[in-house]
Amino acid sequence: AATGAGTGTHPGFSRFRMKSPDAPQPRIDGKGAAVLAQWKHEIEGAWHEKKDSSSTEAEANAYCNVDATRFPVRGKAYILDGKKQPSKSAAFTLVCSKCFLSDFKATGAVASVSSLRNFLREHEENEYFIQTWTVPATAPSSTSGSGSSGVGQYTVVNLFQRTLAKGKDPVFDTLYEKFRTGDDEFRKERLKMIPEILQAPWAVKVTILTW
C-alpha cells in the first residue's frame, strides 16, 4: 500500500478533540463490493485527493494513490546479490487520507476520531490498514481562525482497504499475519517508509534518502 502527499502553507484540516462524544455522526456511503466504501468525517477540510495522480506538479493540501509497482524491493537473493526487483501490485488500496488538527498528539486514530471508529464498525466485513503520521503545528486556537495562537498537532490518517484476496499470495498472507499479530516493537522493526521527493531544493533531495 502506498500514498503520496503534497504540502501547502496552510494544510487543510478538520479539527477534532477526544472529548466530543456528542458530535454529529457522519453519514456512511457504502457503494457496494466493487467500490471502496468512503469514510466521511463531519467536517471536511481542504485536504483532498489529487486530481491527476500521474502529474509531478505540486498541489497544495493534496494526496494521491501511488502505483506500488514503481518501487523496487529486495529480491529473494538480496543478501547474496544485493539486487532489487519491481514490487508486485499492492495488497491494500488507499481509500482516503484525512488531515486533522488537535491540541494533543493523537497516537491512536481509531480511539481519537469517532467518525473513523463508526466507519470501521459499519464495514466489519472488510480488512483495513491504518497508518498515521503527526507533525507539530502552530495553529489558531479555534476553527474560525480567530483567537490566540498555540502549538497543536497535525495528524494525517491514511486508510487502506485490503483488495488482495486471501490465499492468492500465501507468502504475503503469512508475513502479514505475523506483522498484524506482532507487538509494537516487532512492527516498528519491519515497517519501512519509502520516501520519494519530487520537488524540493537540492539540499533537501540529497539529505533525504529515497528508493
Coordinates of C-alpha atoms in Angstrom, one line a residue:
A1 CA 0.0 0.0 0.0
A2 CA 1.3 3.4 -0.8
T3 CA 0.3 7.0 -0.6
G4 CA 1.8 10.4 -1.6
A5 CA 1.2 13.8 -0.1
G6 CA 1.6 17.4 -1.2
T7 CA 2.4 20.3 1.0
G8 CA 0.9 23.8 1.4
T9 CA 1.5 26.8 3.6
H10 CA -1.8 26.2 5.5
P11 CA -2.7 22.4 5.2
G12 CA -6.4 21.8 5.0
F13 CA -7.6 20.1 8.2
S14 CA -10.5 19.1 10.3
R15 CA -10.3 19.9 14.0
F16 CA -11.1 17.1 16.4
R17 CA -11.0 16.7 20.1
M18 CA -11.0 13.5 22.1
K19 CA -13.7 14.7 24.5
S20 CA -16.6 15.2 21.9
P21 CA -18.9 12.1 22.3
D22 CA -21.9 14.1 21.3
A23 CA -20.5 15.4 18.0
P24 CA -22.8 14.8 15.0
Q25 CA -22.2 11.4 13.4
P26 CA -21.1 11.2 9.7
R27 CA -23.3 9.7 7.0
I28 CA -21.7 6.5 5.7
D29 CA -22.0 6.0 2.0
G30 CA -21.3 2.3 1.1
K31 CA -21.4 1.8 -2.6
G32 CA -21.1 -2.0 -2.9
A33 CA -18.4 -4.5 -3.0
A34 CA -16.9 -3.3 -6.3
V35 CA -16.3 0.2 -5.0
L36 CA -14.4 1.1 -1.9
A37 CA -16.7 2.5 0.8
Q38 CA -15.8 6.1 1.6
W39 CA -15.0 7.3 5.1
K40 CA -16.9 10.6 5.8
H41 CA -16.0 13.0 8.6
E42 CA -18.5 15.5 10.0
I43 CA -16.2 18.4 9.0
E44 CA -14.2 18.1 5.8
G45 CA -11.2 20.4 5.3
A46 CA -9.3 21.4 2.2
W47 CA -7.1 18.2 2.3
H48 CA -8.1 16.4 -0.9
E49 CA -7.1 13.7 -3.4
K50 CA -5.0 15.0 -6.2
K51 CA -7.0 15.1 -9.5
D52 CA -4.1 13.8 -11.7
S53 CA -2.0 11.3 -9.8
S54 CA 0.4 10.9 -12.7
S55 CA 1.4 14.6 -12.6
T56 CA 4.6 15.6 -10.8
E57 CA 3.4 19.2 -10.3
A58 CA 3.0 20.2 -6.7
E59 CA -0.6 20.6 -5.5
A60 CA -1.2 22.2 -2.0
N61 CA -3.2 20.2 0.6
A62 CA -3.3 17.1 -1.6
Y63 CA -2.6 13.4 -1.5
C64 CA -2.6 10.7 -4.2
N65 CA -2.7 7.0 -4.6
V66 CA 0.7 5.7 -5.7
D67 CA 1.4 2.7 -8.0
A68 CA 3.3 0.3 -5.9
T69 CA 5.0 -1.4 -8.9
R70 CA 7.1 1.8 -9.3
F71 CA 9.1 0.9 -6.2
P72 CA 11.9 -1.6 -6.3
V73 CA 12.0 -4.1 -3.4
R74 CA 14.6 -6.6 -2.2
G75 CA 14.6 -9.8 -4.2
K76 CA 14.8 -13.4 -2.8
A77 CA 18.6 -13.4 -3.1
Y78 CA 19.2 -9.9 -2.0
I79 CA 21.5 -10.9 0.8
L80 CA 23.7 -12.6 -1.8
D81 CA 23.5 -10.3 -4.8
G82 CA 22.2 -7.0 -3.4
K83 CA 19.7 -6.7 -6.3
K84 CA 16.2 -5.3 -6.1
Q85 CA 13.2 -6.0 -8.3
P86 CA 9.9 -4.3 -9.1
S87 CA 7.2 -4.7 -6.5
K88 CA 4.1 -6.6 -7.2
S89 CA 0.7 -4.8 -7.1
A90 CA -0.2 -3.5 -3.6
A91 CA -2.2 -5.8 -1.4
F92 CA -4.1 -2.8 0.0
T93 CA -5.7 0.2 -1.8
L94 CA -5.9 3.7 -0.4
V95 CA -9.4 4.5 0.5
C96 CA -8.7 8.1 1.5
S97 CA -6.4 10.3 3.6
K98 CA -7.5 12.9 6.1
C99 CA -5.6 15.6 7.9
F100 CA -6.7 16.7 11.4
L101 CA -5.6 19.4 13.8
S102 CA -5.7 18.7 17.5
D103 CA -4.4 20.1 20.8
F104 CA -2.8 16.8 21.7
K105 CA -0.8 14.1 20.0
A106 CA -3.3 11.6 18.7
T107 CA -1.3 8.3 19.0
G108 CA -4.4 6.2 18.2
A109 CA -6.5 7.3 15.3
V110 CA -9.4 4.9 15.9
A111 CA -9.6 5.9 19.6
S112 CA -9.4 9.6 18.8
V113 CA -11.7 10.0 15.7
S114 CA -15.3 8.9 16.2
S115 CA -16.1 9.0 12.5
L116 CA -13.4 6.6 11.7
R117 CA -14.4 4.3 14.6
N118 CA -18.0 4.3 13.3
F119 CA -16.9 3.7 9.7
L120 CA -14.9 0.6 10.7
R121 CA -17.9 -0.6 12.8
E122 CA -20.1 -0.2 9.7
H123 CA -17.7 -2.2 7.5
E124 CA -16.5 -5.0 9.6
E125 CA -16.6 -7.3 6.6
N126 CA -13.5 -5.6 5.1
E127 CA -9.9 -5.6 6.3
Y128 CA -8.3 -2.2 6.8
F129 CA -4.8 -1.0 7.4
I130 CA -4.5 2.4 9.1
Q131 CA -1.3 4.4 9.0
T132 CA -0.8 7.8 10.7
W133 CA 1.9 10.4 11.0
T134 CA 2.0 13.5 13.1
V135 CA 3.9 16.8 12.8
P136 CA 3.8 19.8 15.3
A137 CA 2.0 22.9 14.1
T138 CA 1.3 26.4 15.2
A139 CA -2.4 26.9 14.7
P140 CA -5.3 29.1 15.7
S141 CA -7.0 28.2 18.9
S142 CA -10.4 27.9 17.2
T143 CA -11.7 26.6 13.9
S144 CA -12.8 30.1 13.0
G145 CA -9.2 31.2 12.8
S146 CA -9.6 33.8 15.5
G147 CA -8.1 33.9 18.9
S148 CA -4.6 33.4 20.2
S149 CA -2.2 31.0 18.5
G150 CA -1.0 27.9 20.2
V151 CA 1.0 24.8 19.3
G152 CA -1.0 21.9 18.1
Q153 CA -0.5 18.7 16.1
Y154 CA -1.3 17.9 12.5
T155 CA -2.3 14.2 12.2
V156 CA -2.6 12.6 8.8
V157 CA -4.6 9.4 8.8
N158 CA -4.2 7.1 5.8
L159 CA -6.9 4.4 5.5
F160 CA -6.2 1.4 3.3
Q161 CA -8.5 -1.5 2.4
R162 CA -7.2 -4.9 1.5
T163 CA -8.0 -5.8 -2.1
L164 CA -5.8 -8.8 -2.5
A165 CA -7.9 -11.9 -1.9
K166 CA -6.6 -14.1 0.9
G167 CA -5.0 -17.3 -0.5
K168 CA -3.9 -15.6 -3.7
D169 CA -0.4 -14.9 -2.3
P170 CA 0.3 -17.4 0.6
V171 CA 3.7 -15.9 1.3
F172 CA 2.2 -12.4 1.8
D173 CA -0.6 -13.9 3.9
T174 CA 2.0 -15.5 6.3
L175 CA 4.2 -12.4 6.6
Y176 CA 1.2 -10.0 7.1
E177 CA -0.3 -12.2 9.7
K178 CA 3.0 -12.2 11.7
F179 CA 3.1 -8.4 11.3
R180 CA -0.6 -7.9 12.3
T181 CA -0.3 -10.0 15.4
G182 CA 3.1 -8.9 16.4
D183 CA 3.8 -6.3 19.2
D184 CA 4.7 -2.7 18.6
E185 CA 8.4 -3.3 18.6
F186 CA 8.1 -6.2 16.1
R187 CA 6.1 -4.0 13.7
K188 CA 8.4 -1.0 14.1
E189 CA 11.4 -3.1 13.1
R190 CA 9.6 -4.3 9.9
L191 CA 7.6 -1.4 8.6
K192 CA 9.6 0.6 6.1
M193 CA 8.6 4.0 4.7
I194 CA 9.9 4.7 1.2
P195 CA 10.0 8.5 0.5
E196 CA 10.2 10.0 -3.0
I197 CA 10.9 13.7 -3.2
L198 CA 9.5 15.0 -6.5
Q199 CA 10.1 18.8 -6.0
A200 CA 12.4 20.3 -3.4
P201 CA 15.6 22.3 -3.1
W202 CA 18.7 20.4 -4.0
A203 CA 19.9 20.3 -0.4
V204 CA 16.7 18.6 0.7
K205 CA 16.9 16.0 -2.0
V206 CA 20.4 15.0 -1.2
T207 CA 19.7 14.9 2.6
I208 CA 16.6 12.6 2.4
L209 CA 17.5 9.1 1.1
T210 CA 14.9 7.8 -1.4
W211 CA 14.5 4.4 -3.0

